[in-house]
Coordinates of C-alpha atoms in Angstrom, one line a residue:
Chain A
M1 CA -2.2 35.7 -33.7
H2 CA 1.0 34.7 -32.6
S3 CA 0.8 36.2 -29.9
W4 CA -2.4 34.6 -28.3
P5 CA -1.9 31.9 -25.9
L6 CA -2.0 28.4 -26.7
Q7 CA -4.6 27.6 -25.0
A8 CA -6.8 30.5 -26.5
R9 CA -5.6 29.2 -30.1
A10 CA -6.6 25.8 -29.3
S11 CA -10.0 26.7 -28.1
L12 CA -10.7 28.8 -31.0
V13 CA -9.8 25.9 -33.7
S14 CA -11.7 23.4 -31.0
M15 CA -15.0 25.7 -32.2
L16 CA -14.1 25.9 -35.7
I17 CA -14.0 22.6 -35.9
L18 CA -17.2 22.1 -34.2
V19 CA -18.8 24.4 -36.6
V20 CA -17.8 22.5 -39.4
L21 CA -18.7 19.3 -38.6
G22 CA -22.1 21.0 -37.4
L23 CA -22.7 22.1 -40.6
A24 CA -21.7 19.4 -42.9
W25 CA -24.1 17.2 -40.5
H26 CA -26.8 19.8 -41.2
I27 CA -26.1 20.3 -44.7
G28 CA -26.1 16.1 -44.8
V29 CA -29.4 15.5 -43.2
N30 CA -31.3 18.5 -45.4
T31 CA -30.0 17.7 -48.8
G32 CA -30.6 13.2 -48.6
G33 CA -33.1 11.6 -49.3
G34 CA -34.7 14.3 -51.4
T35 CA -36.0 12.1 -54.1
G36 CA -39.9 11.5 -52.9
Q37 CA -41.7 8.7 -51.7
A38 CA -41.2 6.4 -54.6
N39 CA -38.5 4.8 -53.6
I40 CA -39.6 3.9 -50.0
D41 CA -41.6 0.1 -49.7
P42 CA -44.9 1.4 -48.0
E43 CA -43.9 -1.5 -44.6
Y44 CA -40.9 0.6 -44.3
A45 CA -42.6 4.1 -44.4
K46 CA -45.3 2.7 -42.0
L47 CA -42.6 2.2 -40.0
I48 CA -40.9 4.8 -39.7
G49 CA -44.3 7.4 -40.3
A50 CA -44.1 10.8 -41.0
A51 CA -40.6 11.2 -42.3
A52 CA -41.9 9.1 -45.0
N53 CA -44.6 11.0 -46.1
T54 CA -42.4 13.9 -46.2
G55 CA -39.6 12.3 -47.6
K56 CA -37.3 13.5 -44.8
S57 CA -34.5 11.4 -43.2
A58 CA -35.1 9.8 -39.7
M59 CA -31.6 11.5 -39.0
P60 CA -32.1 14.9 -36.6
G61 CA -29.6 17.6 -37.8
P62 CA -28.2 19.5 -35.2
L63 CA -30.8 21.6 -34.4
D64 CA -33.0 19.2 -33.7
V65 CA -30.4 17.8 -31.1
L66 CA -30.1 21.3 -29.6
A67 CA -34.1 21.7 -29.4
K68 CA -34.2 18.0 -27.5
I69 CA -31.3 19.0 -25.1
G70 CA -33.3 22.2 -24.2
Q71 CA -36.0 20.3 -23.8
H72 CA -34.4 17.8 -21.4
L73 CA -33.0 21.0 -19.8
K74 CA -36.4 22.5 -18.9
E75 CA -37.6 19.6 -17.4
P76 CA -34.6 16.9 -16.4
F77 CA -36.6 15.1 -13.8
Y78 CA -40.4 14.4 -14.9
D79 CA -41.3 10.9 -14.2
R80 CA -44.8 9.8 -16.4
G81 CA -44.3 6.0 -15.8
P82 CA -41.6 3.2 -16.0
N83 CA -41.0 4.3 -19.8
D84 CA -41.3 7.8 -19.6
K85 CA -38.8 9.7 -17.2
G86 CA -36.6 13.0 -17.6
I87 CA -33.0 11.9 -18.7
G88 CA -31.7 13.6 -15.5
I89 CA -33.9 10.7 -13.3
Q90 CA -32.1 8.1 -15.9
L91 CA -29.0 9.9 -15.0
A92 CA -29.0 9.5 -11.6
Y93 CA -29.7 6.1 -11.2
S94 CA -26.8 5.2 -13.3
I95 CA -24.4 7.5 -11.6
G96 CA -25.9 6.1 -8.6
R97 CA -25.3 2.8 -9.4
V98 CA -21.5 3.1 -10.6
L99 CA -20.7 5.1 -7.5
L100 CA -21.9 2.3 -5.4
G101 CA -20.2 -0.5 -7.1
Y102 CA -17.5 1.8 -7.6
G103 CA -17.0 2.7 -3.9
I104 CA -17.3 -1.0 -3.1
A105 CA -14.9 -1.6 -5.4
V106 CA -12.4 1.3 -4.1
L107 CA -12.9 -0.4 -0.6
V108 CA -12.1 -4.1 -1.4
A109 CA -9.2 -3.2 -4.2
I110 CA -7.4 -0.9 -2.2
P111 CA -7.3 -3.1 1.4
L112 CA -6.8 -5.7 -0.7
G113 CA -3.9 -4.1 -3.2
F114 CA -2.0 -3.3 -0.1
L115 CA -1.4 -7.0 1.2
I116 CA -0.5 -7.9 -2.3
G117 CA 1.8 -5.2 -3.0
M118 CA 3.6 -5.9 0.5
S119 CA 3.6 -9.7 0.4
P120 CA 5.5 -11.3 -2.3
L121 CA 3.9 -14.4 -1.0
M122 CA 0.5 -13.1 -1.9
N123 CA 1.4 -11.5 -4.8
R124 CA 2.6 -14.7 -6.6
A125 CA -0.1 -16.7 -5.2
L126 CA -3.2 -14.4 -6.3
D127 CA -1.5 -13.5 -9.7
P128 CA -2.6 -16.3 -11.4
F129 CA -6.5 -15.4 -10.4
I130 CA -6.1 -11.8 -11.4
Q131 CA -4.2 -12.4 -14.5
I132 CA -7.7 -14.6 -15.5
M133 CA -10.1 -12.7 -14.1
K134 CA -9.0 -9.3 -15.6
P135 CA -9.8 -10.1 -19.0
V136 CA -13.1 -11.0 -18.5
S137 CA -15.6 -8.7 -20.0
P138 CA -18.1 -7.5 -16.5
L139 CA -21.1 -8.4 -18.7
A140 CA -20.2 -12.3 -18.6
W141 CA -20.8 -12.1 -15.1
M142 CA -24.3 -11.0 -15.8
P143 CA -26.2 -14.3 -16.1
L144 CA -24.0 -15.8 -13.1
A145 CA -25.0 -12.5 -10.7
L146 CA -28.8 -12.7 -11.8
Y147 CA -29.2 -16.1 -11.1
T148 CA -27.5 -15.6 -7.6
I149 CA -28.7 -12.3 -6.6
K150 CA -32.5 -11.9 -8.2
D151 CA -32.6 -8.8 -9.0
S152 CA -31.4 -6.9 -11.7
A153 CA -30.9 -3.3 -10.6
I154 CA -28.2 -5.0 -7.5
S155 CA -27.1 -7.2 -10.6
S156 CA -25.5 -4.4 -12.3
I157 CA -24.4 -2.6 -9.5
F158 CA -22.4 -6.1 -8.9
V159 CA -20.9 -6.0 -12.8
I160 CA -19.7 -2.4 -11.9
F161 CA -17.9 -3.7 -8.9
I162 CA -16.2 -6.5 -10.5
C163 CA -15.4 -4.6 -13.5
S164 CA -13.8 -1.6 -10.9
L165 CA -11.8 -4.0 -8.9
W166 CA -9.3 -5.0 -11.2
P167 CA -7.3 -2.0 -12.3
M168 CA -7.7 -0.4 -8.8
L169 CA -6.2 -3.8 -7.1
V170 CA -3.5 -4.2 -9.8
N171 CA -2.7 0.1 -9.3
T172 CA -2.3 -0.5 -6.1
A173 CA -0.3 -3.5 -5.5
F174 CA 2.1 -2.1 -8.1
G175 CA 2.2 1.1 -6.7
V176 CA 2.6 -0.6 -2.9
S177 CA 5.4 -3.0 -4.3
S178 CA 7.7 -0.3 -6.0
V179 CA 7.5 1.9 -3.3
R180 CA 11.4 3.1 -3.2
K181 CA 13.8 0.9 -0.9
E182 CA 15.5 4.1 0.5
W183 CA 12.5 5.7 1.6
L184 CA 11.4 2.1 3.5
N185 CA 14.6 2.3 5.2
V186 CA 13.5 6.2 6.5
A187 CA 10.7 4.6 8.4
R188 CA 13.1 1.6 9.7
T189 CA 15.7 3.3 11.0
L190 CA 13.5 5.5 12.5
E191 CA 11.6 2.5 14.2
V192 CA 8.5 3.2 12.5
G193 CA 5.5 0.8 13.0
S194 CA 4.1 -0.9 10.4
V195 CA 0.6 0.9 10.4
R196 CA 2.1 4.8 11.3
R197 CA 4.5 3.1 7.9
A198 CA 1.7 2.8 6.1
F199 CA -0.3 5.5 6.2
T200 CA 3.2 8.1 6.4
V201 CA 5.2 6.2 3.5
I202 CA 3.6 3.5 1.9
L203 CA 0.1 5.3 1.3
P204 CA 1.8 9.0 -0.2
A205 CA 4.6 6.8 -2.0
A206 CA 1.8 4.9 -3.6
A207 CA -1.0 7.4 -3.9
P208 CA -0.3 8.4 -7.6
T209 CA -0.2 4.9 -9.1
I210 CA -3.6 4.1 -6.9
L211 CA -5.3 7.4 -8.7
T212 CA -4.4 6.8 -11.6
G213 CA -6.1 2.7 -11.1
M214 CA -9.0 4.3 -9.8
R215 CA -9.3 6.9 -12.9
I216 CA -9.0 3.7 -15.2
S217 CA -11.8 2.0 -13.3
I218 CA -13.8 5.0 -12.8
G219 CA -13.6 5.0 -17.2
I220 CA -14.2 1.8 -17.6
A221 CA -17.4 1.7 -15.1
W222 CA -19.2 3.9 -16.7
L223 CA -18.7 2.5 -20.3
V224 CA -19.9 -0.5 -18.9
I225 CA -23.3 1.0 -17.2
V226 CA -24.4 1.9 -20.4
A227 CA -24.0 -1.9 -21.6
A228 CA -25.3 -3.1 -18.1
E229 CA -28.1 -1.1 -17.9
M230 CA -29.2 -2.0 -21.7
L231 CA -29.6 -6.2 -20.8
V232 CA -31.2 -5.8 -17.7
G233 CA -33.6 -2.7 -18.4
G234 CA -35.9 -0.6 -16.2
T235 CA -34.3 2.4 -15.9
G236 CA -30.8 4.2 -16.1
I237 CA -29.4 5.9 -19.1
G238 CA -28.4 2.9 -20.9
Y239 CA -32.1 1.9 -20.9
F240 CA -33.1 5.1 -21.8
V241 CA -31.0 4.7 -24.6
W242 CA -32.4 1.1 -26.1
N243 CA -35.8 2.4 -25.1
E244 CA -35.7 5.7 -27.1
W245 CA -34.1 3.5 -30.0
N246 CA -37.1 1.3 -29.5
N247 CA -39.2 4.5 -29.7
L248 CA -36.9 5.6 -33.5
S249 CA -36.4 8.4 -31.4
I250 CA -32.9 9.0 -33.0
T251 CA -32.6 12.5 -31.6
N252 CA -32.9 11.1 -28.0
V253 CA -30.4 8.3 -28.8
I254 CA -27.7 11.3 -29.7
T255 CA -28.7 13.2 -27.3
S256 CA -27.7 10.6 -24.3
I257 CA -24.3 9.9 -26.5
I258 CA -23.6 13.6 -25.6
V259 CA -24.6 13.4 -22.2
I260 CA -23.1 10.1 -21.5
G261 CA -19.8 11.6 -22.9
L262 CA -20.4 14.9 -20.4
V263 CA -20.6 12.5 -17.5
G264 CA -17.8 10.3 -18.2
M265 CA -15.6 13.3 -18.6
I266 CA -16.9 15.3 -15.1
L267 CA -16.2 11.3 -13.5
D268 CA -12.8 11.7 -14.8
Q269 CA -12.3 15.2 -14.2
M270 CA -12.8 14.9 -10.7
L271 CA -10.1 12.2 -9.8
A272 CA -7.9 14.1 -12.1
R273 CA -8.2 17.0 -9.5
V274 CA -7.6 14.7 -6.9
A275 CA -4.5 12.4 -8.5
K276 CA -3.0 16.3 -8.8
L277 CA -3.1 16.6 -5.3
V278 CA -1.5 13.9 -4.4
T279 CA 0.8 13.5 -6.9
Y280 CA 4.8 14.4 -6.0
P281 CA 7.2 16.0 -7.9
E282 CA 10.8 14.1 -7.7
Chain B
M1 CA 32.5 -8.8 27.9
Q2 CA 32.2 -5.9 30.2
E3 CA 32.7 -2.6 28.6
M4 CA 33.7 0.8 29.9
A5 CA 31.7 3.8 29.1
N6 CA 34.6 5.7 27.8
S7 CA 36.1 2.3 26.0
P8 CA 37.7 2.4 22.8
R9 CA 35.1 -0.3 22.0
Y10 CA 32.2 2.0 21.8
I11 CA 31.2 0.4 18.2
S12 CA 32.6 -3.2 18.2
I13 CA 32.6 -5.3 14.9
E14 CA 33.3 -8.6 15.9
G15 CA 34.1 -11.5 13.3
I16 CA 31.2 -10.0 10.6
A17 CA 30.5 -11.8 7.8
R18 CA 28.1 -11.3 4.8
H19 CA 27.3 -13.4 2.1
F20 CA 25.1 -13.5 -1.4
D21 CA 23.7 -15.9 -3.5
A22 CA 26.1 -15.7 -6.7
P23 CA 24.3 -15.6 -10.0
G24 CA 24.2 -18.8 -11.5
G25 CA 24.4 -20.7 -8.0
G26 CA 26.7 -20.7 -5.3
R27 CA 27.6 -18.1 -2.7
T28 CA 29.6 -15.3 -3.0
T29 CA 31.4 -14.4 0.1
V30 CA 31.8 -10.5 -0.1
F31 CA 33.9 -10.3 3.4
E32 CA 34.1 -12.5 6.3
D33 CA 35.6 -11.8 9.9
V34 CA 35.8 -8.2 9.7
W35 CA 36.8 -7.0 13.2
F36 CA 37.5 -3.0 13.8
P37 CA 36.8 -0.9 16.8
V38 CA 35.0 2.6 16.8
A39 CA 35.9 4.6 19.9
R40 CA 33.3 7.3 21.7
G41 CA 33.4 10.5 19.9
E42 CA 35.5 9.2 17.5
F43 CA 35.4 10.0 13.6
V44 CA 35.9 6.9 11.3
C45 CA 35.5 6.5 7.6
M46 CA 36.2 3.4 5.8
I47 CA 37.6 3.8 2.3
G48 CA 38.0 0.0 -0.3
H49 CA 36.5 -0.1 -3.6
S50 CA 33.3 -0.7 -5.2
G51 CA 32.3 -4.5 -4.5
C52 CA 34.4 -4.4 -1.2
G53 CA 31.0 -4.7 1.2
K54 CA 31.6 -1.3 2.4
T55 CA 28.4 -0.2 2.8
T56 CA 26.9 -3.7 3.5
V57 CA 29.0 -2.5 6.8
L58 CA 27.6 0.5 6.9
N59 CA 23.6 -1.1 6.6
I60 CA 24.6 -3.7 10.1
L61 CA 25.8 -1.1 11.7
A62 CA 22.7 1.0 10.7
G63 CA 20.3 -2.4 11.3
L64 CA 19.3 -2.9 8.4
D65 CA 21.1 -5.7 7.0
L66 CA 22.2 -8.6 9.6
P67 CA 25.2 -10.3 9.1
D68 CA 25.5 -14.1 8.3
G69 CA 28.6 -14.3 10.7
G70 CA 29.7 -12.6 13.9
V71 CA 28.3 -9.3 15.4
A72 CA 28.6 -5.7 15.6
V73 CA 27.9 -4.3 19.3
V74 CA 27.6 -0.5 19.9
D75 CA 27.7 0.3 23.8
G76 CA 28.0 -3.4 24.9
E77 CA 24.6 -4.5 22.9
A78 CA 24.6 -6.8 19.4
I79 CA 22.7 -4.8 16.8
E80 CA 19.4 -7.0 16.1
G81 CA 17.9 -4.3 14.1
P82 CA 17.5 -0.5 13.2
S83 CA 17.3 2.4 16.2
L84 CA 17.1 5.8 16.8
N85 CA 19.8 5.9 18.6
R86 CA 21.9 5.5 15.3
A87 CA 21.1 7.9 12.7
V88 CA 21.8 7.2 9.0
I89 CA 22.2 9.6 6.0
F90 CA 21.5 8.2 2.9
Q91 CA 23.6 8.2 -0.6
S92 CA 20.7 9.8 -2.3
H93 CA 19.3 11.6 0.3
A94 CA 16.2 10.2 0.3
L95 CA 13.7 12.4 1.5
L96 CA 10.1 11.7 1.4
P97 CA 9.1 13.9 -1.9
W98 CA 5.4 15.0 -0.6
R99 CA 6.5 16.0 2.7
S100 CA 8.4 20.0 2.9
V101 CA 12.1 20.1 4.7
L102 CA 9.9 20.9 7.8
G103 CA 7.8 18.0 7.3
N104 CA 10.7 15.9 6.6
V105 CA 12.7 16.8 9.8
A106 CA 9.3 16.7 12.1
Y107 CA 9.0 12.8 10.6
A108 CA 12.1 12.2 12.3
V109 CA 12.1 14.2 15.5
S110 CA 7.8 13.1 16.0
S111 CA 9.8 9.5 15.5
K112 CA 11.8 9.6 18.2
W113 CA 9.7 11.5 20.5
R114 CA 6.6 10.6 20.2
D115 CA 4.5 12.3 23.1
W116 CA 5.8 15.8 21.8
S117 CA 3.1 18.4 20.9
R118 CA 2.9 19.1 17.6
A119 CA 4.6 22.5 18.5
K120 CA 7.5 21.2 20.0
I121 CA 8.5 18.9 17.5
E122 CA 8.5 22.2 14.6
E123 CA 10.6 24.3 16.6
H124 CA 13.1 21.5 17.7
A125 CA 12.9 20.2 13.8
K126 CA 13.6 24.0 12.9
K127 CA 16.3 24.4 15.2
F128 CA 18.4 21.9 13.0
I129 CA 17.3 23.0 10.1
A130 CA 18.8 26.5 10.6
L131 CA 22.0 24.4 11.8
V132 CA 22.8 23.3 8.6
G133 CA 21.9 26.9 7.2
L134 CA 18.7 26.3 5.9
A135 CA 16.8 28.5 7.9
G136 CA 13.8 30.2 5.7
S137 CA 13.6 27.1 3.2
E138 CA 11.7 25.1 6.0
L139 CA 8.3 25.2 3.2
K140 CA 9.7 23.9 0.6
K141 CA 9.6 20.5 -1.1
P142 CA 12.5 18.8 -1.9
A143 CA 11.8 19.1 -5.6
Q144 CA 12.8 22.3 -5.2
L145 CA 16.1 22.2 -3.1
S146 CA 19.5 22.0 -5.2
G147 CA 21.6 18.4 -4.1
G148 CA 23.3 20.6 -2.0
M149 CA 20.5 21.3 0.1
K150 CA 18.6 18.4 -0.3
Q151 CA 21.6 16.4 1.6
R152 CA 21.2 19.2 3.8
V153 CA 18.1 18.4 4.8
G154 CA 19.4 14.5 5.3
I155 CA 21.9 15.6 7.8
A156 CA 19.4 17.8 10.1
R157 CA 17.1 14.9 9.7
A158 CA 19.3 12.5 11.1
L159 CA 21.4 15.0 13.9
S160 CA 17.4 15.9 14.9
I161 CA 17.3 12.4 16.8
E162 CA 19.9 13.7 18.5
P163 CA 21.5 9.7 18.0
K164 CA 24.6 8.3 19.3
I165 CA 26.2 7.1 16.4
L166 CA 25.8 9.4 13.2
L167 CA 26.6 6.5 9.7
M168 CA 27.1 8.4 6.4
D169 CA 26.9 6.2 3.7
E170 CA 28.9 8.5 0.8
P171 CA 26.9 11.3 1.6
F172 CA 28.5 14.0 -0.6
S173 CA 29.6 11.9 -3.6
A174 CA 26.6 13.0 -5.8
L175 CA 27.5 17.0 -5.3
D176 CA 29.9 19.2 -7.1
A177 CA 33.1 20.1 -5.5
L178 CA 32.1 23.5 -3.8
T179 CA 29.1 22.4 -2.6
R180 CA 30.9 18.7 -0.7
G181 CA 33.9 21.2 0.7
N182 CA 31.4 23.5 1.9
L183 CA 29.1 20.4 3.8
Q184 CA 32.3 18.5 4.6
D185 CA 33.0 21.6 6.8
E186 CA 29.7 21.9 8.3
V187 CA 29.7 18.5 9.1
R188 CA 33.3 18.5 10.8
R189 CA 32.0 21.6 13.1
I190 CA 28.6 20.0 13.9
C191 CA 30.3 16.6 14.6
L192 CA 33.4 18.2 16.4
A193 CA 30.8 21.0 18.7
T194 CA 28.6 17.6 19.7
N195 CA 31.5 15.3 20.2
Q196 CA 29.1 12.7 17.9
T197 CA 30.3 9.4 17.0
V198 CA 30.2 8.7 13.2
F199 CA 31.2 6.2 10.9
M200 CA 31.2 6.9 7.1
I201 CA 31.8 5.2 3.9
T202 CA 33.8 7.0 0.9
H203 CA 36.0 6.0 -1.4
D204 CA 37.5 9.8 -2.0
V205 CA 40.7 9.9 -0.1
D206 CA 41.0 14.0 0.5
E207 CA 37.4 13.5 2.4
A208 CA 38.9 11.0 4.2
I209 CA 42.0 12.9 5.3
Y210 CA 39.6 16.0 6.2
L211 CA 37.1 14.5 8.3
A212 CA 38.3 11.1 9.9
D213 CA 40.5 10.3 12.9
K214 CA 40.8 6.7 11.8
I215 CA 40.7 5.5 8.6
V216 CA 39.7 1.9 7.9
L217 CA 41.3 0.2 4.8
M218 CA 39.1 -2.5 2.9
T219 CA 40.7 -4.9 0.9
N220 CA 39.1 -5.9 -2.4
G221 CA 36.0 -7.9 -2.5
P222 CA 34.9 -10.6 -2.8
H223 CA 36.5 -12.1 0.5
A224 CA 37.3 -8.6 1.3
M225 CA 39.3 -8.2 5.0
V226 CA 40.4 -4.8 7.3
A227 CA 43.9 -4.4 5.8
E228 CA 44.8 -1.8 8.4
I229 CA 43.2 1.0 10.5
V230 CA 45.2 4.5 9.6
A231 CA 45.5 6.8 12.6
N232 CA 45.4 10.2 11.4
P233 CA 48.4 12.0 12.3
L234 CA 47.2 15.2 11.1
P235 CA 46.2 17.9 14.3
K236 CA 42.5 17.8 15.3
D237 CA 42.2 21.5 14.6
R238 CA 42.9 21.3 11.2
Q239 CA 41.5 23.8 8.1
R240 CA 40.3 22.0 4.8
H241 CA 42.3 24.3 2.9
E242 CA 45.3 24.2 4.7
V243 CA 45.9 20.3 5.5
H244 CA 47.8 20.1 2.0
K245 CA 50.4 22.2 3.7
H246 CA 50.7 20.3 6.7
P247 CA 54.3 17.8 6.6
H248 CA 52.3 14.6 6.9
Y249 CA 49.9 15.4 4.2
Y250 CA 51.3 13.4 1.6
A251 CA 52.4 10.7 3.7
L252 CA 49.1 10.1 4.9
R253 CA 47.7 10.9 1.2
N254 CA 50.5 8.9 -0.6
H255 CA 49.6 6.0 2.0
L256 CA 45.6 6.0 1.2
I257 CA 46.8 5.6 -2.9
D258 CA 49.3 3.3 -2.2
F259 CA 46.4 0.9 -0.3
L260 CA 43.9 1.8 -3.0
V261 CA 45.8 1.4 -6.1
T262 CA 48.0 -1.9 -5.5
R263 CA 47.7 -3.0 -1.9
S264 CA 44.0 -3.6 -2.1
K265 CA 44.5 -5.9 -4.2
T266 CA 47.7 -7.7 -3.3
F267 CA 47.5 -7.8 0.4
K268 CA 45.3 -10.8 0.7
D269 CA 48.6 -13.0 -1.0
E270 CA 51.2 -11.0 0.9
I271 CA 49.4 -11.2 4.6
P272 CA 52.3 -10.1 7.1
A273 CA 53.1 -13.0 10.0
D274 CA 52.1 -11.2 12.3
Y275 CA 48.8 -10.0 11.2
D276 CA 45.6 -10.6 13.6
R277 CA 42.7 -10.3 11.9
R278 CA 41.0 -9.4 15.3
K279 CA 43.3 -6.9 16.1
P280 CA 44.0 -4.9 12.7
P281 CA 47.8 -3.3 12.7
V282 CA 47.2 0.6 13.5
V283 CA 49.5 2.9 11.8
S284 CA 50.3 6.2 11.6
P285 CA 52.2 7.4 7.9
V286 CA 54.1 10.7 9.1
A287 CA 56.5 12.7 7.0
Q288 CA 60.2 10.8 6.5
P289 CA 62.9 13.2 8.5
L290 CA 65.2 14.7 5.6
P291 CA 68.5 12.8 4.9
V292 CA 70.9 13.7 7.4
P293 CA 74.1 14.8 5.7
P294 CA 77.3 12.8 5.8
P295 CA 79.1 13.6 9.2
A296 CA 82.1 14.6 7.4
T297 CA 81.1 16.9 4.8
K298 CA 78.9 19.1 7.7
R299 CA 82.5 18.8 10.1
A300 CA 84.3 20.8 7.0
A301 CA 81.4 23.1 6.3
A302 CA 81.7 24.5 10.0

């Protein structure tokens, strides 16, 4: 056992935890609520349908969820009207919105962060605005966005933009302002112009800090899109979750939770790869 | 002032002063009315205690800092900012960690000769990497190098732009004794071969004795001043492991140590009557001849 590499042992423990949790879940679902219909209010029984008659809990077991995931995997992109689209389509809507809002935020935050980081004046002048705007829940912008933009899809993109902006802005400004003075002096003694200095000294020096901000932002954006889509409805994985709750399909809700987690992890890992490329050892 | 090309005032520090805001209001004058010359091809070291403004003088020469009064003149022109004619070797080597050894040197080369092709830049950079003995390490990143190797890259980077003046701020102070000795040998070899004009800050007396033609002695700050300029009496072809055997070595060394221990503090209070800030006295401590025995005895013995 001890001769195994750490990663292999960790993977084994992970699998064990998964199996134990899955078993506990399975047993919990199949033993509870077995006392019959007597305790169930007839009105409630009507609401939850078949489950009341069998006395089985509406809570699905792991096998139900696995079956559901298999079903989604078989047909991820079907479209049978506004309320019945495949989970793949819903995810594509959400990812598209996140990438669009996030992309615009990158284009705004990094140049603006550069400006703030390079200018002590702008740093101090803009600081109160950033400090006040940063802690505002992005969903608080939603009514304002809906009123001014008058389009729910664009409003949710705007909300993603707003929530992605701050971590990247603050990190870029910090990374740029804390570039080592000696590196800047090297550029100065070599008479390097300001544009070349920005791209050959400041950007590579600040890149790891900027990438950290970008990772925080993509994480927040992916958290916020689910809530934003629950609010505005129509399409997207957030809307899908809420719609399935209304359909009382807990299986689909749990499936969505797993899928949202997986996509969030992939987005984060993609940026982690980029961060690794630009990180330099000192 | 018209200066000849071979003037002893190739670099001329003329009455520079620098003040800093003191914590709690007011201003501290680090040094003021500092004058000294450096001739072309000369290796000049500046010695003084921490806080006397040595690094500030070097930064002014580099153009990274500006004096509050006076002017620093190089080759007849007042320094107004950094220049590719004056290369700096930083104490902390200041290599860009995301660039390889070759990348760091090539960055300097491409800054100097902006129209050169990539191949020409790399060829030029490799020449200087080889000069400091790092051939074969071109593709390593600074993090993979030892402290001495990093400083070698810093030296190669500074030399690669073929500067008129080389400025060094305690370049070897962070290195172990053996590495420091080897690097001193190489710097001396390269500078002698190319007749490089060098201004170097140090607080290592032996380093100054081995490397410098002239040693500028700064009194303690605040209000630091140049007490005198010591002309090195040792022969130009000195070897590092043999300097201490030279008859003048201890006279020179004792003079420098005496200055650092006592005169750097007391000089201000007992300024000689003929002292002129604009022309600090040039002294050359040599061994005193052995006392001659009384003539009578000598005659009797003969």
